Structures are given as structure tokens and as C-alpha cells.
XYZ file of C-alpha atoms in Angstrom:
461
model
C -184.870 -157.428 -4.092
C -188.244 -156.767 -6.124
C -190.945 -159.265 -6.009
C -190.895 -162.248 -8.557
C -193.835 -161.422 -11.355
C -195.573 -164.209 -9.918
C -196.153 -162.690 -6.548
C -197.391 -159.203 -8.388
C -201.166 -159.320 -8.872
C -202.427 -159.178 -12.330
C -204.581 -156.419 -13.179
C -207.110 -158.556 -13.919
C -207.547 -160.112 -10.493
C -207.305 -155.857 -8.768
C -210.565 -155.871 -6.775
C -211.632 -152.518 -7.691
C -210.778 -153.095 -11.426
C -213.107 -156.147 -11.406
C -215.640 -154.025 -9.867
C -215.428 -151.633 -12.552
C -215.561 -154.492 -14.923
C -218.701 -156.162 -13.774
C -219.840 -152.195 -13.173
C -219.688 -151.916 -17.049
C -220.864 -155.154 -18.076
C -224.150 -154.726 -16.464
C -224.848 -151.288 -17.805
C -224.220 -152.680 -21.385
C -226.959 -155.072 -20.476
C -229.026 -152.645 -19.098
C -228.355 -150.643 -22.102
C -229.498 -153.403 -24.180
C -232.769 -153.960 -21.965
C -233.829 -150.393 -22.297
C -232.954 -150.291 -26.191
C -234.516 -153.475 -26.980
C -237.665 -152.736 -25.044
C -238.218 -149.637 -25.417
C -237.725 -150.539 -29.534
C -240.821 -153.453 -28.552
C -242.827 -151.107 -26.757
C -242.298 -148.554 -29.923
C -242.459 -150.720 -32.526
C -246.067 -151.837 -31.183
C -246.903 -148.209 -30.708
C -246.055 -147.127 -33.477
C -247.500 -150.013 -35.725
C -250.922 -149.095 -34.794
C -250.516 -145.539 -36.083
C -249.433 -146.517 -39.319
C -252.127 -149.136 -40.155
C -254.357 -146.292 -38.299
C -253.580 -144.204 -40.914
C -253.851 -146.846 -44.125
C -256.766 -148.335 -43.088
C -258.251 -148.526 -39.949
C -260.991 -145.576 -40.993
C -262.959 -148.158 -43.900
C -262.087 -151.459 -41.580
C -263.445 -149.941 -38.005
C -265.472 -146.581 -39.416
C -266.981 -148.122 -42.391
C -270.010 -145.843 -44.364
C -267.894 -142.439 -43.003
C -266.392 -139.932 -45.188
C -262.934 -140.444 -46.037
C -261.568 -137.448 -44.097
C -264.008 -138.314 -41.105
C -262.818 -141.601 -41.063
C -259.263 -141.017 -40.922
C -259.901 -138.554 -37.800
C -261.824 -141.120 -36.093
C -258.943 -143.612 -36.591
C -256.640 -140.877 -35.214
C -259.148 -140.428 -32.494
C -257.977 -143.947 -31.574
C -254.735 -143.588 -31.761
C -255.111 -140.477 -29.281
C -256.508 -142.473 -26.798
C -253.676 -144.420 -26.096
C -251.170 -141.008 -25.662
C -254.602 -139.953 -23.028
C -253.809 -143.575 -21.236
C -250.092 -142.941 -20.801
C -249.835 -140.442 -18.294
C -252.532 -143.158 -16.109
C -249.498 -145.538 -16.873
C -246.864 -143.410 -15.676
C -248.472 -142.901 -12.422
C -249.587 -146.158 -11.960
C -246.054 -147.947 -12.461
C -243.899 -144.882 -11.501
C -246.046 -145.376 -8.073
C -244.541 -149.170 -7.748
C -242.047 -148.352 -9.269
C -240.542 -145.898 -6.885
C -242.155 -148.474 -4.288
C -241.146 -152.085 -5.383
C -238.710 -151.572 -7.799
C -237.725 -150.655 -11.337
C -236.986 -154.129 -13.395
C -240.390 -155.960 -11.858
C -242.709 -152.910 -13.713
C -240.678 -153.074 -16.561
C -241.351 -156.816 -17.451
C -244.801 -156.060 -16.633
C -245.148 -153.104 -18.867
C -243.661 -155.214 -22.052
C -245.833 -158.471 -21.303
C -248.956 -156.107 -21.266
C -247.918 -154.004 -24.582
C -246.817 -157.218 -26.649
C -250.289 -158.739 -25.691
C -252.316 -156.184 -26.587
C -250.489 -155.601 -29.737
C -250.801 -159.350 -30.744
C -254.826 -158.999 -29.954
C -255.661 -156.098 -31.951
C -254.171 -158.369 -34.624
C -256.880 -161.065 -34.167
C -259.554 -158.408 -33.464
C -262.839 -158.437 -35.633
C -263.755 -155.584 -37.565
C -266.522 -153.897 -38.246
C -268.391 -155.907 -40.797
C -268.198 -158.722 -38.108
C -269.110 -157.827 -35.154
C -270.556 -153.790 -35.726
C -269.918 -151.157 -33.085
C -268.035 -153.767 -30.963
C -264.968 -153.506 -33.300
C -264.210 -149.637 -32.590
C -265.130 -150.610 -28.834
C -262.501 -153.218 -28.398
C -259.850 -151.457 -30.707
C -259.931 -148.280 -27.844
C -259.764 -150.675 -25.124
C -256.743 -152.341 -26.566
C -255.326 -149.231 -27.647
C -255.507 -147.981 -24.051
C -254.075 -150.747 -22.800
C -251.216 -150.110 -25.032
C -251.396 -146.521 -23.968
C -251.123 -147.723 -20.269
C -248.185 -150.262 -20.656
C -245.728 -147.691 -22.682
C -247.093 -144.643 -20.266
C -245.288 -146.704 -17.611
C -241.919 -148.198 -19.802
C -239.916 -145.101 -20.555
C -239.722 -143.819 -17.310
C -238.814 -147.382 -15.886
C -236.367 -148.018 -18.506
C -234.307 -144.456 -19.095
C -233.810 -144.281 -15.112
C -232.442 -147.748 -15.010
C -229.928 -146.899 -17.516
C -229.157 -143.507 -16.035
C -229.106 -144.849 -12.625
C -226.775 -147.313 -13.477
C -224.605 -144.979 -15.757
C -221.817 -142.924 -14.445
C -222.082 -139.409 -13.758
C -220.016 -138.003 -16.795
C -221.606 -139.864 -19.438
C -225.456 -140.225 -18.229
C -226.324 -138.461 -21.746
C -224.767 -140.489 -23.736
C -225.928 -143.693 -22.294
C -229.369 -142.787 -21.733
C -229.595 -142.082 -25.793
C -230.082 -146.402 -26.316
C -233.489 -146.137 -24.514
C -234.291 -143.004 -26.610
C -232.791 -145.148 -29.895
C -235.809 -147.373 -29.605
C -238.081 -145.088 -30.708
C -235.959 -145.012 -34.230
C -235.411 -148.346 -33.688
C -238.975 -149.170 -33.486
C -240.331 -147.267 -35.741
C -237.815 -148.512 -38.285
C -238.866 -151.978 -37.553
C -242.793 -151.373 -37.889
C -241.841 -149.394 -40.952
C -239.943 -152.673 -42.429
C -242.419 -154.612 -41.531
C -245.672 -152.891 -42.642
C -243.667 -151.883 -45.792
C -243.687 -155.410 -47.159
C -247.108 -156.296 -46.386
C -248.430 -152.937 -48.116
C -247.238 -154.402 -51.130
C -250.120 -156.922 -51.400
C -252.762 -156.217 -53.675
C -255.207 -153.735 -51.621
C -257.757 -156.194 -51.075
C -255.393 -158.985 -49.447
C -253.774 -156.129 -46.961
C -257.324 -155.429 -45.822
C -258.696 -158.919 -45.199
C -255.700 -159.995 -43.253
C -252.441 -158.197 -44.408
C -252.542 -155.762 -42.025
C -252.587 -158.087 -39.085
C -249.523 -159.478 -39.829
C -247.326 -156.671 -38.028
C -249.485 -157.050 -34.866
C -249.098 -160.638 -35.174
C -244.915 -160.683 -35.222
C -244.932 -158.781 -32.139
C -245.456 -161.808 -29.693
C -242.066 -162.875 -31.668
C -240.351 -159.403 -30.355
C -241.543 -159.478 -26.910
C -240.132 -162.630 -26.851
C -236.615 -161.613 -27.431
C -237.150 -158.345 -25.581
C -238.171 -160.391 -22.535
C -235.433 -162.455 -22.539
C -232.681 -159.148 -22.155
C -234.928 -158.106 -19.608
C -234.914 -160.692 -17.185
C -231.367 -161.061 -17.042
C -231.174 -156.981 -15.873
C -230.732 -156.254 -11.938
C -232.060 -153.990 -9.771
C -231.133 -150.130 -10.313
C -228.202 -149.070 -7.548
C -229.882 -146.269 -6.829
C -232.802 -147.220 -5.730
C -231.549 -150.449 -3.821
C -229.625 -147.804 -1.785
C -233.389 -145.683 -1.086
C -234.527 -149.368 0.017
C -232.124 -149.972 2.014
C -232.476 -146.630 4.054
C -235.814 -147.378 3.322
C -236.555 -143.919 2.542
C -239.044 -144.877 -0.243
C -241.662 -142.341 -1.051
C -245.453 -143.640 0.301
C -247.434 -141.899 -2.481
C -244.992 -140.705 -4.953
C -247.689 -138.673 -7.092
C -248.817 -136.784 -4.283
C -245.395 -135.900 -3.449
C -244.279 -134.965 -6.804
C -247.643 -132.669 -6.726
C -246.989 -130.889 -3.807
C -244.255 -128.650 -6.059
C -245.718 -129.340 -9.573
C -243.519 -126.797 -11.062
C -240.458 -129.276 -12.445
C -243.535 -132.025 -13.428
C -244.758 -129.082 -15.792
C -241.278 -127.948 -17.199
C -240.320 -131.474 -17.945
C -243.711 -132.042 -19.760
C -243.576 -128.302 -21.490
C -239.723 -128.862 -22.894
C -240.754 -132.245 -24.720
C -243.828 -131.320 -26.354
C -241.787 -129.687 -29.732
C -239.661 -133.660 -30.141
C -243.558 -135.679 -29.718
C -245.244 -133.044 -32.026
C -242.590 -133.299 -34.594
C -242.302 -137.066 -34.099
C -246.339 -137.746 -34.353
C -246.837 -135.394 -37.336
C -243.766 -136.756 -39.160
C -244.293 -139.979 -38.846
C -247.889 -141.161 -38.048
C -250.001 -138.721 -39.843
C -247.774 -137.493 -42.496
C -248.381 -141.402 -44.196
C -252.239 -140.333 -44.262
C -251.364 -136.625 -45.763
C -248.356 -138.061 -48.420
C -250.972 -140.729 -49.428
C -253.591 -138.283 -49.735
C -251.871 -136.161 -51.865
C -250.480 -138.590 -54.304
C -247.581 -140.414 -53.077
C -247.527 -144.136 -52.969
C -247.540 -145.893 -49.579
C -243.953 -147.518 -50.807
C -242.618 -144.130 -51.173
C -244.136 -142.744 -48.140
C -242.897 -145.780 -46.155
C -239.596 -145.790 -47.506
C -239.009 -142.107 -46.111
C -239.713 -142.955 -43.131
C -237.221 -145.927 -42.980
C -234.612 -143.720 -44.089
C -235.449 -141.013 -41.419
C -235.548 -143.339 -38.758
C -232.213 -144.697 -40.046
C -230.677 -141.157 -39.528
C -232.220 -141.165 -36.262
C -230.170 -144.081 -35.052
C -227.007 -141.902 -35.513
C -228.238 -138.442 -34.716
C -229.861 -139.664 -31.098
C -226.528 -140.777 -29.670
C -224.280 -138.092 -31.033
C -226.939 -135.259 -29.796
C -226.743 -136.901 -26.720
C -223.201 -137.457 -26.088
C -222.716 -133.763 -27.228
C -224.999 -133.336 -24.560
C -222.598 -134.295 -21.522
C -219.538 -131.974 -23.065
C -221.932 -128.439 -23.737
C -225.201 -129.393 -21.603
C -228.422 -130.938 -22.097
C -230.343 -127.313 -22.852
C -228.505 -125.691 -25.601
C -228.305 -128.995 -27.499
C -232.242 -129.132 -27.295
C -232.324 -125.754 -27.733
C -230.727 -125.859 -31.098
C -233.396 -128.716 -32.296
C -235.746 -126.718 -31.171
C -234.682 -123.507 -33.136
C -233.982 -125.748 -36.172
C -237.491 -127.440 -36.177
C -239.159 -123.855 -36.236
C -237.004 -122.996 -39.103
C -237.467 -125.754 -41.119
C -241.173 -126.352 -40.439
C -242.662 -124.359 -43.799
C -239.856 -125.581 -45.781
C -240.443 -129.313 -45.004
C -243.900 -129.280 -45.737
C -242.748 -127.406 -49.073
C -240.766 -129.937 -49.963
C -243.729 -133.000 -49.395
C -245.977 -130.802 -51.362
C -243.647 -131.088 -54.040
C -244.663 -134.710 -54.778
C -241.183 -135.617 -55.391
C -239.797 -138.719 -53.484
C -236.257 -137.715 -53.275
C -237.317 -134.553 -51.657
C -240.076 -136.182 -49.426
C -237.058 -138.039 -48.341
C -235.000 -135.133 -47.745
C -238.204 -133.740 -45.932
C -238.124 -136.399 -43.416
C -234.565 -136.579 -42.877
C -234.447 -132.842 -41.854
C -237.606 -132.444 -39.775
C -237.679 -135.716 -38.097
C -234.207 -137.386 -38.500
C -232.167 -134.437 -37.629
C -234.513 -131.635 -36.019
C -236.409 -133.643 -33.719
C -233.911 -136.159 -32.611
C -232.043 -133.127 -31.273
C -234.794 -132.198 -29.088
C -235.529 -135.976 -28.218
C -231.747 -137.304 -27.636
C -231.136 -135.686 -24.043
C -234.555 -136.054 -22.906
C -234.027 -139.151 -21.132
C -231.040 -137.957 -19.001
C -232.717 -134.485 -18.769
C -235.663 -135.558 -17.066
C -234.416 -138.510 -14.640
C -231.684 -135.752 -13.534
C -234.804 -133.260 -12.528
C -236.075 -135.791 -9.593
C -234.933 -137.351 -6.646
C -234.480 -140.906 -6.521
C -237.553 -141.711 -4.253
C -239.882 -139.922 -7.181
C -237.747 -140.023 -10.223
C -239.845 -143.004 -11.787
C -243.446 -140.751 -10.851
C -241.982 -137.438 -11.520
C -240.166 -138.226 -15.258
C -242.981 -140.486 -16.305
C -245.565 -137.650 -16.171
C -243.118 -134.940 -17.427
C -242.390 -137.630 -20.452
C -246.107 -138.388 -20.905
C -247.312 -135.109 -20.499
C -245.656 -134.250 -23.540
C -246.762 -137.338 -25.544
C -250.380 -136.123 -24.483
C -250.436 -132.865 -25.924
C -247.455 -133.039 -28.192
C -248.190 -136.102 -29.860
C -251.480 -137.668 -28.456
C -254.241 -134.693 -30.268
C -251.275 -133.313 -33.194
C -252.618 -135.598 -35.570
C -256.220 -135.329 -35.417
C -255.818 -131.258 -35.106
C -253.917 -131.498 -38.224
C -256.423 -133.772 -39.777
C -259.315 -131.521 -39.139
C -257.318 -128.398 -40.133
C -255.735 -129.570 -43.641
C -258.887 -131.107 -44.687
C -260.934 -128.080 -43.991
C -257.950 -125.494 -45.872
C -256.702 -128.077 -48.434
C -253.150 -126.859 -47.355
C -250.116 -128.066 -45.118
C -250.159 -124.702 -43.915
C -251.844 -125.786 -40.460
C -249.222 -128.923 -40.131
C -246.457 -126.334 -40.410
C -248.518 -123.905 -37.981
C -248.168 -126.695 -35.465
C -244.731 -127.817 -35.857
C -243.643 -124.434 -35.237
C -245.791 -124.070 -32.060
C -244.761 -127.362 -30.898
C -240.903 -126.199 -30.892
C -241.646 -122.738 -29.802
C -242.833 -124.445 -26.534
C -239.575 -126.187 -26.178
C -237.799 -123.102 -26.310
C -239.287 -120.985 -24.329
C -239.222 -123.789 -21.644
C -235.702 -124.227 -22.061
C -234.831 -120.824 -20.853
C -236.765 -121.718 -17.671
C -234.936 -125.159 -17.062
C -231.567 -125.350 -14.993
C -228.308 -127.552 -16.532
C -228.370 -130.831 -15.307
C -226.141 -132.317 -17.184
C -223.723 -131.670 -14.010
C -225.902 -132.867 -10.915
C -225.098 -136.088 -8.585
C -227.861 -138.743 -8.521
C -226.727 -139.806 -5.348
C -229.040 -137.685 -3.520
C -232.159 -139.657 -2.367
C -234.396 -136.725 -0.946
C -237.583 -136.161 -2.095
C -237.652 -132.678 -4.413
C -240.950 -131.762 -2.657
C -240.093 -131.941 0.641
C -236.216 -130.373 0.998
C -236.168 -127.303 -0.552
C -232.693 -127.332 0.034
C -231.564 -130.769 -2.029
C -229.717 -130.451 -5.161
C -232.836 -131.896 -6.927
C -235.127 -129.274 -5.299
C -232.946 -126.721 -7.414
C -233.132 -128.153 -10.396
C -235.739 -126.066 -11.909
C -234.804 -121.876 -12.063
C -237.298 -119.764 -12.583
């Protein structure tokens, strides 16, 4: 006689299926927590390079030539890409010591306060050289909090994501760069719109301002995250790494690779974004128009990320960054053809291709790429300085280079120049990188020390 359907247990109440349940429901929030704050830290970050480039030079550099000006202001904003790599070793150490989720609330508390400062900072007509001084020191605080976020937030999600779809997860942190930027964008678009003199007394603040209003939401996702699995497992066998730098140092060779394959998606991404507002403007377009290209890019973004990613996990995380590599080379001269053109349909279409398209291929499987080359003792040390590294000399000096280069030629020649160098790094370096896409982050063995451990082969020469 079969059981009655009362005695059969309901799927619902199946242990494992309510494991697998709860399993999922935390890595949507965890999702959420890494998309959301990594969108805060962005959307702060990327703020300050846009006013940078409207007009921090005659608010903070006053009595300087135009041109001069506008390098000094990027000279600021390259101080906070030189304070990220501090950040990444200073929270990957505690980090891969104390924890992920404690350094990530951290990181957001200290980049949403520093962003809501610079908007009540002085300038220079009120308290002189002070002005500049404080504006570094808050934009290296900045540089320090977001040095130490991505790493912290892309592991969590990848630690917490299965093994077949680690790309495709990972892509929400890397959405909140898009995300971000198409927030700050919003944001800074509507205040532009005030007559020049009102956006320089206190219009530009007001972006700076609203981000005590984002951190506060951002905060909020954040707390309710838990520990990354991975890691509570290294605790447990308490097989933590003492010194985490040193022992990511002792074989620098995957720390290099990881920093070498980003810096073509941060060059593209700094000189497409940040500085092309100061070179558009320059040239003629109005900071509506220059704005609004962005916005649309960014909005691409949001749909090319995940789809570059999740391609990622069916063909492999190098040939899809090796084809946005490939494609920003190619399109480098014709997207600065196409600004030149003073059109804003085609400065659109400029953006779109070159940022929206090109270098969210390269950027998309970054975050699984890199958290798969490292062990789980060092993974928060060893991906934040691949991932900063990059930002450093990728983003972090492409702006002022370009500065100094186009205003001595009068051309976009040198931005081009750059773009293509940027993504010529990222494939050579690809060749030189093993598949990951494929490898178990199980494995809790420090790279550096087992020469044998998956992780210790990730990088081929």
C-alpha cells in the first residue's frame, strides 16, 4: 500500500532543498551588498573626477593657466588611484585576518565621509593653499577606502557563488562601477544646469553632499550580509595567513599578471569617462551633451557587464577579455574621430563603443578572474593589489598624461596613443594568464607556499 500524501514530505520541507534555498537567498543579498556598495564607493569616486574636471582647476588652482589648472586638478584625482593599492593592503591584510563583511562596512563609512566633506570643504579664495591641502587628503582617503572595497566585495560574492556561475555573479560588483557612474552622472547633470556662477559657489557641492544619503542605504544591505563560507572554513582550520602581503610577495608573479591584464579596462574607463568631459568641453561641446553621453554609455554598461561575464563561464574568462581588448585597440583612433567631429549623436556613439561595449568586455570577468588566481588565505591581499595595480597605472596617471600631451599637440592623437597601449597590455598579458574560469575555490593553501596547489598553477608562463 503506498503512503497517504500526508505522510510524503513536501519538497519544501527536503533538508537539502532548504539548504539550497537559504544558499541562494543569501548570495542574492550578497549580490546586492557588493552592487550597491561598490555603486556608493563608485559613485563617490567617480563624482570627484567629474567636478575635477568642470571646475576644480579655477576653485582650488585659482591665477593658473587653464590647461595647468586642469592637470593640477587631475593631479588630485591621481592621488587617490596612488592611495588605493595602500588600501588594498591595508584591508586585504584584515581582511584575510578578521574577516571580509567587518572591512567592508568600514571601507563604505570612510568613503561616504570623505565624500560628504570635500562637499563642505573651503576653497581657495577662503582659506589659500589650505584648500588644495585638504582636497588631497580627502581624496586619499577616498583613494584608501575604495583601494580596500573591491577586493572585499567581489570575493564575497564569488566566495559565496557556486562554482559554474562565479562569472556571472561576480559581474553585480563590477555593475557598480556603471551603476555609479550613472548615478554621479544624473546627479551632476542637473546641477550643471545652473547658471555658471551658482554651480561654482555651491552647485557643485551638492553631489558630494547626497552621498551621506547613499551610504545610508548602502549600509543598510551591508549589515544584513554574513560572513564569506570560505573563509569561515580557513578560520576554522585556522589556517589564516599572518602577513598576507608578505606572502603574496614571496611569488609576485600572479600579483603582476593580475595588475598587467586590467590596466587596458581602467585606461579606457578613466580616459572615457573622467577626462574626456574636460577634452569634449574643451573642444566645444556643452557639459549637457558631454554628460548625457556618458549616461547613455554607462547605461549600456549595465547590460554589456553581465552578459560578458556570463559568456565568461561557458568560453572562459581570457578570450572574452581578450576580445575587449582587441576591440578597444581597434576602435581607439576611430572613437576619438568621432568626438572630434563635434557631433552629439556621434560623441554618443563614441562612448557607447569605446567605453560601453569595448571596455566592459575587458572589465566584466575581472572580478571572478582575479579572486580565482589566489588562495583563500590571500585572495583579499593578492586581488586587491592586482585590481589596484591596474587602477594606478591604468587609470590613476591616464588622465593627466593625456592632459599634458593634447594640450601640448592640439590633437586627440596622444588619447588614442594611450588607449591603444592600455589594451595592448591586456593582451599580451592574457596570453600569459591560465583559464580559471574552471578552478575549485575550495582550496585554502597559500599560492606562495605550495607550489603544488591548484592556485599555485594558476598563472602559466
Amino acid at each position: 500500500m503506498s503512503p497517504s500524501p500526508a505522510a510524503s514530505p513536501s519538497p519544501s520541507s527536503s533538508p537539502s532543498m532548504s539548504t539550497t534555498a537559504e544558499r541562494m537567498r543569501q548570495l542574492r543579498v550578497v549580490a546586492a551588498s557588493g552592487l550597491l556598495g561598490t555603486a556608493v564607493e563608485f559613485y563617490d569616486f567617480l563624482v570627484y573626477g567629474t567636478v575635477a574636471a568642470l571646475v576644480f582647476g579655477e576653485l582650488f588652482f585659482p591665477g593658473a593657466d587653464p590647461a595647468v589648472g586642469t592637470i593640477a586638478a587631475f593631479g588630485t584625482f591621481a592621488a587617490g588611484y596612488v592611495a588605493r593599492p595602500l588600501g588594498g593592503i591595508l584591508f586585504g591584510h584584515f581582511g584575510d585576518r578578521l574577516g571580509r563583511k567587518s572591512m567592508l562596512l568600514l571601507t563604505m563609512g570612510l568613503m561616504g565621509g570623505a565624500s560628504f566633506l570635500v562637499g563642505l570643504l573651503p576653497t581657495y579664495d577662503t582659506i589659500g593653499v589650505w584648500a588644495p591641502v585638504l582636497l588631497i587628503a580627502l581624496r586619499v582617503v577616498q583613494g584608501i577606502a575604495i583601494g580596500g572595497e573591491w577586493g572585499g566585495a567581489t570575493l564575497m560574492v564569488v566566495e559565496h557563488a557556486g562554482e559554474r556561475r562565479r562569472g556571472l555573479w561576480s559581474s553585480f560588483t563590477q555593475m557598480g562601477a556603471p551603476l555609479g557612474s550613472l548615478l554621479s552622472t544624473a546627479v551632476v547633470t542637473l546641477v550643471v544646469t545652473l547658471p555658471d556662477d551658482e554651480f561654482a559657489a555651491w552647485g557643485w557641492r551638492v553631489p558630494f553632499l547626497l552621498s551621506v544619503v547613499l551610504l545610508g542605504v548602502g549600509l543598510f544591505v551591508r549589515l544584513k550580509v554574513v560572513e564569506s563560507p570560505l573563509f569561515a572554513e580557513v578560520k576554522k582550520d585556522r589556517a589564516e595567513s599572518r602577513l598576507p602581503l608578505l606572502d603574496v610577495l614571496r611569488r609576485p608573479r600572479p600579483v603582476l599578471l593580475a595588475c598587467c591584464v586590467g590596466i587596458g579596462a581602467f585606461t579606457a574607463q578613466s580616459l572615457l569617462t573622467s577626462y574626456l568631459i574636460a577634452y569634449a568641453t574643451g573642444i566645444g561641446y556643452a557639459r549637457p551633451q558631454v554628460l548625457t553621453a556618458l549616461t547613455v554609455s554607462a547605461a549600456v554598461a549595465l547590460v554589456v557587464l553581465p552578459a560578458a561575464s556570463t559568456l565568461s563561464d561557458r568560453v572562459g574568462r581570457r578570450p572574452v577579455v581578450l576580445a575587449g581588448a582587441l576591440a578597444s585597440a581597434a576602435l581607439a583612433f576611430p572613437v576619438m574621430a568621432l568626438v572630434d567631429s563635434k557631433s552629439p549623436g556621434l560623441l554618443i556613439l563614441a562612448v557607447v563603443l569605446g567605453h560601453g561595449i569595448a571596455q566592459s568586455m575587458m572589465y566584466g570577468p575581472l572580478g571572478a578572474l582575479l579572486t580565482e588566481m589566489f588562495g583563500t588565505r590571500v585572495r583579499y591581499t593578492g586581488a586587491s593589489l592586482g585590481y589596484q595595480g591596474a587602477t594606478l597605472v591604468g587609470a590613476g596617471f591616464s588622465p593627466m598624461i593625456a592632459g599634458s600631451l593634447v594640450a601640448g599637440s592640439d590633437s586627440s592623437t596622444p588619447v588614442s596613443l594611450l588607449l591603444c597601449g592600455g589594451a595592448a597590455i591586456t593582451a599580451v598579458t592574457v596570453l600569459f594568464v591560465r583559464e580559471t574560469s574552471r578552478t575549485s575555490l575550495s582550496d585554502t593553501a597559500d599560492p606562495a607556499e605550495d607550489s603544488d596547489t591548484p592556485h599555485a598553477q594558476e598563472i602559466s608562463a
